[in-house]
């Protein structure tokens, strides 16, 4: 069947559309080709750079290998604790001539901060530093509670000694000292400066032994055989690890120690001393201990234990008329001797009967 003109035109249009589509694909392929070529160029450049670095490393390894056979001899080999200057001879260094030069050893200050108690409320702070090169300044500071520093040399009369060269080597020593006459719960800082390093710091806390104050003794529910002790403690920033409770009868020389779980020494400080004898006068004292040591013993406090009641008190042993009038009379009397002084408490006196004759 012969093809019509319209059919031929339709076929031609389809071929042209496919050709245009193939052109678009061809353009995309050309662009991808160009991108691939650029990527290959970048990769080749990276490979070239990596090869250059590898060559440089290999050259460095060859140089190190050549210098491994260098002979190094120290005329005065330093010990681990020595500081200062030493001379070294280095030869056969990659074929070069022998060299001689001086090695200077510098190091940051070695600081020790010592705080000692010289009395109940007296203390001494000493900062020692060893350094090379020469120490220029050494100072003591108090660290206030708000974090600010108080220069003890300017405000409190601390003293310093610097630039004392030690005779054994090239080290230099410096000291700073401060003596205080109050309680010492503060933090301190020691600052050392040299021409090599500036402002090397070390901190310490002034810790002292705990002192028991304001000891008091009160009654308990069983006042005849026990006593209630409570006290205050001077704050010094360190935990109390134990207390020593001692008591004795008035007039005795030896103290007896008391240990009981019926004591509280943290939030509320108190202790109940049991096992006392009724009707006696006792003396008590307390001592506290922390990791620094044992503090000062408290003041001695006394307490009188009561005897249990022996029954109703007897009547009057004798009476006296002290004064009289037209319509009144004043009487006085003494208790029966069967009521021993201190054996019980008489809480009142009632006049029951008066016989007139």
Coordinates of C-alpha atoms in Angstrom, one line a residue:
X1 CA 0.0 0.0 0.0
X2 CA 1.6 3.3 -1.0
X3 CA 2.7 5.6 1.9
X4 CA 0.9 8.9 2.0
X5 CA 2.6 12.2 2.2
X6 CA 1.2 12.8 5.7
X7 CA 2.6 9.6 7.0
X8 CA 6.0 10.4 5.5
X9 CA 5.9 13.8 7.2
X10 CA 5.1 12.2 10.6
X11 CA 8.0 9.7 10.3
X12 CA 10.3 12.6 9.4
X13 CA 9.2 14.6 12.5
X14 CA 9.8 11.5 14.7
X15 CA 13.3 11.1 13.3
X16 CA 14.0 14.8 13.9
X17 CA 12.8 14.6 17.5
X18 CA 15.0 11.6 18.2
X19 CA 18.0 13.4 16.6
X20 CA 17.4 16.4 18.9
X21 CA 17.2 14.1 21.9
X22 CA 20.5 12.4 20.9
X23 CA 22.1 15.8 20.6
X24 CA 21.2 16.6 24.2
X25 CA 22.6 13.3 25.4
X26 CA 25.8 14.0 23.4
X27 CA 26.2 17.4 25.0
X28 CA 25.8 15.9 28.5
X29 CA 28.4 13.2 27.6
X30 CA 30.8 15.8 26.4
X31 CA 30.4 17.8 29.7
X32 CA 31.0 14.6 31.8
X33 CA 34.1 13.9 29.7
X34 CA 35.4 17.4 30.4
X35 CA 34.7 17.0 34.2
X36 CA 36.4 13.6 34.2
X37 CA 39.5 15.1 32.5
X38 CA 39.6 17.9 35.0
X39 CA 39.4 15.4 37.9
X40 CA 42.2 13.3 36.4
X41 CA 44.3 16.5 36.2
X42 CA 43.6 17.2 39.9
X43 CA 44.4 13.6 40.8
X44 CA 47.7 13.8 38.8
X45 CA 48.6 17.0 40.7
X46 CA 47.8 15.4 44.1
X47 CA 49.9 12.4 43.1
X48 CA 52.8 14.7 42.1
X49 CA 52.6 16.6 45.4
X50 CA 52.5 13.3 47.4
X51 CA 55.5 12.1 45.5
X52 CA 57.4 15.3 46.3
X53 CA 56.6 14.9 50.0
X54 CA 57.6 11.3 49.9
X55 CA 60.9 12.2 48.3
X56 CA 61.4 14.9 51.0
X57 CA 60.8 12.4 53.8
X58 CA 63.1 9.9 52.2
X59 CA 65.8 12.6 52.0
X60 CA 65.2 13.4 55.7
X61 CA 65.5 9.7 56.6
X62 CA 68.8 9.5 54.7
X63 CA 70.1 12.5 56.5
X64 CA 69.1 11.2 59.9
X65 CA 70.7 7.8 59.1
X66 CA 73.9 9.7 58.2
X67 CA 73.9 11.5 61.5
X68 CA 73.1 8.5 63.6
X69 CA 76.8 7.7 63.7
X70 CA 77.7 11.1 65.1
X71 CA 79.6 10.9 68.4
X72 CA 78.5 13.1 71.2
X73 CA 80.7 13.4 74.2
X74 CA 79.9 15.6 77.2
X75 CA 82.9 16.9 79.1
X76 CA 80.9 17.0 82.3
X77 CA 77.8 14.9 82.0
X78 CA 75.0 16.4 84.2
X79 CA 73.3 14.4 86.8
X80 CA 69.5 14.3 86.9
X81 CA 69.4 16.8 89.8
X82 CA 72.1 19.2 88.4
X83 CA 71.1 22.6 86.9
X84 CA 73.2 25.2 85.1
X85 CA 75.5 25.3 82.0
X86 CA 77.5 22.4 80.4
X87 CA 79.8 22.2 77.4
X88 CA 79.4 19.5 74.7
X89 CA 81.5 18.4 71.7
X90 CA 79.7 17.0 68.7
X91 CA 81.6 15.4 65.8
X92 CA 81.0 13.6 62.5
X93 CA 77.8 15.4 62.0
X94 CA 76.9 14.6 58.3
X95 CA 80.5 15.1 57.4
X96 CA 80.8 18.5 58.9
X97 CA 83.7 19.7 61.1
X98 CA 83.7 19.3 64.9
X99 CA 81.5 21.8 66.8
X100 CA 81.7 23.0 70.4
X101 CA 79.0 25.0 72.1
X102 CA 77.4 25.6 75.6
X103 CA 74.1 24.1 76.7
X104 CA 72.1 26.3 79.1
X105 CA 69.5 24.4 81.2
X106 CA 66.6 26.5 82.3
X107 CA 63.7 25.2 84.4
X108 CA 60.6 26.5 86.1
X109 CA 60.9 27.3 89.8
X110 CA 60.4 24.4 92.2
X111 CA 58.2 25.8 95.0
X112 CA 57.5 24.4 98.4
X113 CA 55.0 26.1 100.8
X114 CA 55.4 25.2 104.4
X115 CA 52.9 26.4 107.1
X116 CA 53.6 25.6 110.7
X117 CA 51.9 26.4 114.0
X118 CA 54.3 28.0 116.6
X119 CA 51.6 28.5 119.3
X120 CA 47.9 28.1 120.0
X121 CA 47.1 31.1 117.7
X122 CA 50.6 31.8 116.2
X123 CA 51.7 30.4 112.8
X124 CA 54.4 30.9 110.3
X125 CA 54.3 30.6 106.5
X126 CA 57.5 30.0 104.5
X127 CA 57.7 29.7 100.7
X128 CA 61.0 28.3 99.3
X129 CA 61.8 28.3 95.6
X130 CA 64.8 27.0 93.6
X131 CA 65.2 28.1 89.9
X132 CA 67.5 28.9 87.1
X133 CA 68.1 31.5 85.9
X134 CA 68.2 33.9 88.8
X135 CA 65.0 34.5 90.9
X136 CA 63.8 38.1 90.5
X137 CA 60.9 38.3 92.9
X138 CA 59.2 35.9 95.4
X139 CA 56.0 37.0 97.2
X140 CA 53.3 35.7 99.5
X141 CA 49.6 36.5 99.0
X142 CA 46.5 35.7 101.1
X143 CA 43.5 34.4 99.0
X144 CA 40.5 36.1 100.4
X145 CA 37.1 34.4 100.5
X146 CA 35.9 36.3 97.4
X147 CA 39.0 35.1 95.5
X148 CA 40.9 38.4 95.5
X149 CA 44.5 38.5 96.6
X150 CA 46.0 40.4 99.5
X151 CA 49.8 41.0 99.2
X152 CA 51.2 40.2 102.6
X153 CA 54.4 42.1 101.8
X154 CA 52.6 45.3 101.2
X155 CA 49.8 45.0 103.7
X156 CA 51.1 42.7 106.5
X157 CA 54.8 42.9 106.7
X158 CA 56.0 39.7 105.1
X159 CA 59.7 39.5 104.2
X160 CA 61.6 38.0 101.2
X161 CA 65.1 37.0 100.4
X162 CA 66.0 36.4 96.7
X163 CA 68.9 35.8 94.4
X164 CA 70.9 33.6 96.8
X165 CA 73.1 31.4 94.5
X166 CA 73.6 28.0 95.8
X167 CA 77.2 26.9 96.2
X168 CA 76.8 23.4 94.8
X169 CA 75.5 24.3 91.3
X170 CA 74.1 27.1 89.3
X171 CA 70.7 27.1 91.0
X172 CA 69.2 30.2 92.8
X173 CA 67.1 30.1 95.9
X174 CA 64.5 32.5 97.2
X175 CA 62.4 32.5 100.4
X176 CA 59.4 34.5 101.6
X177 CA 58.2 34.4 105.2
X178 CA 55.1 35.7 107.0
X179 CA 54.3 35.3 110.7
X180 CA 50.7 35.6 112.0
X181 CA 49.2 36.0 115.4
X182 CA 45.5 35.1 114.9
X183 CA 43.7 31.9 113.9
X184 CA 44.8 30.5 110.6
X185 CA 41.9 29.2 108.4
X186 CA 43.1 31.0 105.3
X187 CA 44.5 30.0 101.9
X188 CA 47.8 31.4 100.7
X189 CA 49.6 31.7 97.4
X190 CA 53.3 31.9 96.7
X191 CA 54.4 33.7 93.5
X192 CA 57.9 33.3 92.0
X193 CA 59.2 35.2 89.0
X194 CA 62.5 34.7 87.0
X195 CA 63.7 36.1 83.7
X196 CA 62.8 32.8 82.1
X197 CA 59.3 32.3 83.6
X198 CA 57.0 34.8 85.2
X199 CA 54.4 34.3 87.8
X200 CA 54.8 30.6 88.7
X201 CA 52.3 30.0 91.5
X202 CA 51.8 27.5 94.3
X203 CA 48.9 27.5 96.8
X204 CA 48.6 26.1 100.3
X205 CA 46.1 26.1 103.2
X206 CA 47.0 27.2 106.7
X207 CA 45.7 24.3 108.7
X208 CA 45.9 24.3 112.5
X209 CA 44.8 22.0 115.3
X210 CA 41.2 22.4 116.6
X211 CA 40.7 24.2 119.9
X212 CA 37.6 23.5 122.1
X213 CA 36.1 26.6 123.6
X214 CA 33.1 27.6 125.7
X215 CA 32.7 24.2 127.4
X216 CA 29.5 24.0 129.5
X217 CA 28.0 21.3 131.7
X218 CA 24.2 20.9 132.2
X219 CA 21.8 18.6 133.9
X220 CA 20.3 15.5 132.3
X221 CA 17.1 13.5 133.0
X222 CA 19.3 11.4 135.3
X223 CA 21.3 14.1 136.9
X224 CA 22.4 11.9 139.8
X225 CA 24.5 9.7 137.5
X226 CA 25.2 11.7 134.3
X227 CA 26.1 15.1 133.0
X228 CA 25.4 16.8 129.6
X229 CA 28.5 18.5 128.0
X230 CA 28.4 20.9 125.0
X231 CA 31.0 23.2 123.6
X232 CA 32.2 25.4 120.7
X233 CA 35.0 24.9 118.2
X234 CA 37.3 27.4 116.6
X235 CA 36.9 27.2 112.8
X236 CA 40.0 26.3 110.9
X237 CA 38.8 24.7 107.7
X238 CA 39.6 21.0 108.5
X239 CA 37.5 18.2 109.8
X240 CA 37.8 17.1 113.4
X241 CA 38.6 13.3 113.5
X242 CA 38.0 12.7 117.2
X243 CA 37.4 14.0 120.7
X244 CA 38.8 13.1 124.1
X245 CA 36.5 13.5 127.1
X246 CA 38.0 13.4 130.6
X247 CA 36.5 13.7 134.1
X248 CA 37.6 13.4 137.7
X249 CA 36.3 13.9 141.2
X250 CA 37.2 17.2 142.7
X251 CA 40.5 16.9 144.5
X252 CA 41.9 14.0 142.5
X253 CA 45.0 14.3 140.4
X254 CA 44.3 11.6 137.8
X255 CA 41.8 12.1 134.9
X256 CA 39.6 9.3 133.6
X257 CA 38.8 9.1 129.9
X258 CA 35.3 8.6 128.7
X259 CA 34.2 6.9 125.5
X260 CA 30.6 6.6 124.4
X261 CA 28.4 6.5 121.3
X262 CA 26.1 9.0 123.0
X263 CA 28.1 11.9 121.6
X264 CA 27.6 14.1 118.6
X265 CA 30.5 16.2 117.2
X266 CA 29.3 17.5 113.8
X267 CA 26.1 19.6 113.5
X268 CA 25.5 19.8 117.3
X269 CA 28.5 19.2 119.5
X270 CA 27.5 17.5 122.7
X271 CA 28.2 14.4 124.9
X272 CA 26.4 12.8 127.8
X273 CA 28.8 11.4 130.4
X274 CA 27.2 8.4 132.1
X275 CA 28.3 6.3 135.1
X276 CA 28.9 9.1 137.6
X277 CA 28.4 8.7 141.3
X278 CA 25.5 10.5 143.0
X279 CA 26.2 13.4 145.4
X280 CA 29.7 14.3 144.1
X281 CA 31.4 17.3 142.5
X282 CA 33.1 16.4 139.2
X283 CA 35.4 18.3 136.9
X284 CA 35.3 17.9 133.1
X285 CA 37.5 18.9 130.1
X286 CA 37.5 18.2 126.3
X287 CA 40.2 18.0 123.7
X288 CA 39.7 17.8 119.9
X289 CA 42.0 16.2 117.2
X290 CA 42.3 16.6 113.4
X291 CA 44.8 15.5 110.8
X292 CA 47.2 18.2 111.9
X293 CA 47.3 17.2 115.5
X294 CA 45.6 17.6 118.9
X295 CA 44.4 21.1 119.9
X296 CA 44.5 22.9 123.2
X297 CA 42.4 21.4 126.0
X298 CA 39.3 23.3 127.0
X299 CA 38.9 25.1 130.3
X300 CA 37.8 22.9 133.2
X301 CA 34.2 23.0 134.1
X302 CA 32.6 21.5 137.3
X303 CA 29.2 19.9 138.0
X304 CA 27.6 18.5 141.1
X305 CA 25.5 15.3 140.8
X306 CA 22.5 15.0 143.1
X307 CA 21.7 12.1 145.4
X308 CA 18.2 10.4 145.0
X309 CA 15.6 11.5 147.5
X310 CA 15.5 9.6 150.8
X311 CA 11.8 10.3 151.6
X312 CA 9.9 13.2 153.1
X313 CA 11.8 15.7 155.0
X314 CA 11.4 15.7 158.8
X315 CA 9.8 18.5 160.7
X316 CA 11.7 21.3 162.5
X317 CA 14.4 20.4 164.9
X318 CA 14.2 23.7 166.8
X319 CA 12.4 27.0 166.3
X320 CA 13.2 30.5 167.2
X321 CA 11.0 33.6 167.5
X322 CA 12.8 36.3 165.6
X323 CA 10.2 39.1 165.9
X324 CA 6.7 39.7 167.0
X325 CA 4.0 42.2 167.1
X326 CA 0.4 42.7 168.2
X327 CA -1.0 40.6 165.4
X328 CA 2.0 38.7 163.7
X329 CA 5.0 36.6 164.6
X330 CA 8.1 35.6 162.5
X331 CA 9.5 32.1 163.0
X332 CA 12.7 30.4 161.7
X333 CA 13.9 26.8 162.0
X334 CA 16.6 24.3 161.0
X335 CA 16.0 21.1 159.0
X336 CA 16.4 17.7 160.7
X337 CA 19.9 16.3 160.7
X338 CA 18.6 13.1 159.2
X339 CA 18.3 15.1 155.9
X340 CA 21.9 15.1 154.7
X341 CA 23.0 18.2 152.8
X342 CA 23.0 17.5 149.1
X343 CA 21.1 14.3 149.4
X344 CA 17.8 15.7 148.1
X345 CA 16.1 18.9 147.1
X346 CA 13.5 20.6 149.4
X347 CA 11.2 22.5 147.0
X348 CA 9.1 24.3 149.6
X349 CA 8.2 24.9 153.3
X350 CA 4.6 24.9 154.5
X351 CA 3.5 26.1 157.9
X352 CA 1.0 23.4 159.0
X353 CA 0.0 24.2 162.7
X354 CA 0.9 26.7 165.4
X355 CA 0.3 25.8 169.0
X356 CA -0.3 28.8 171.3
X357 CA 0.1 28.4 175.1

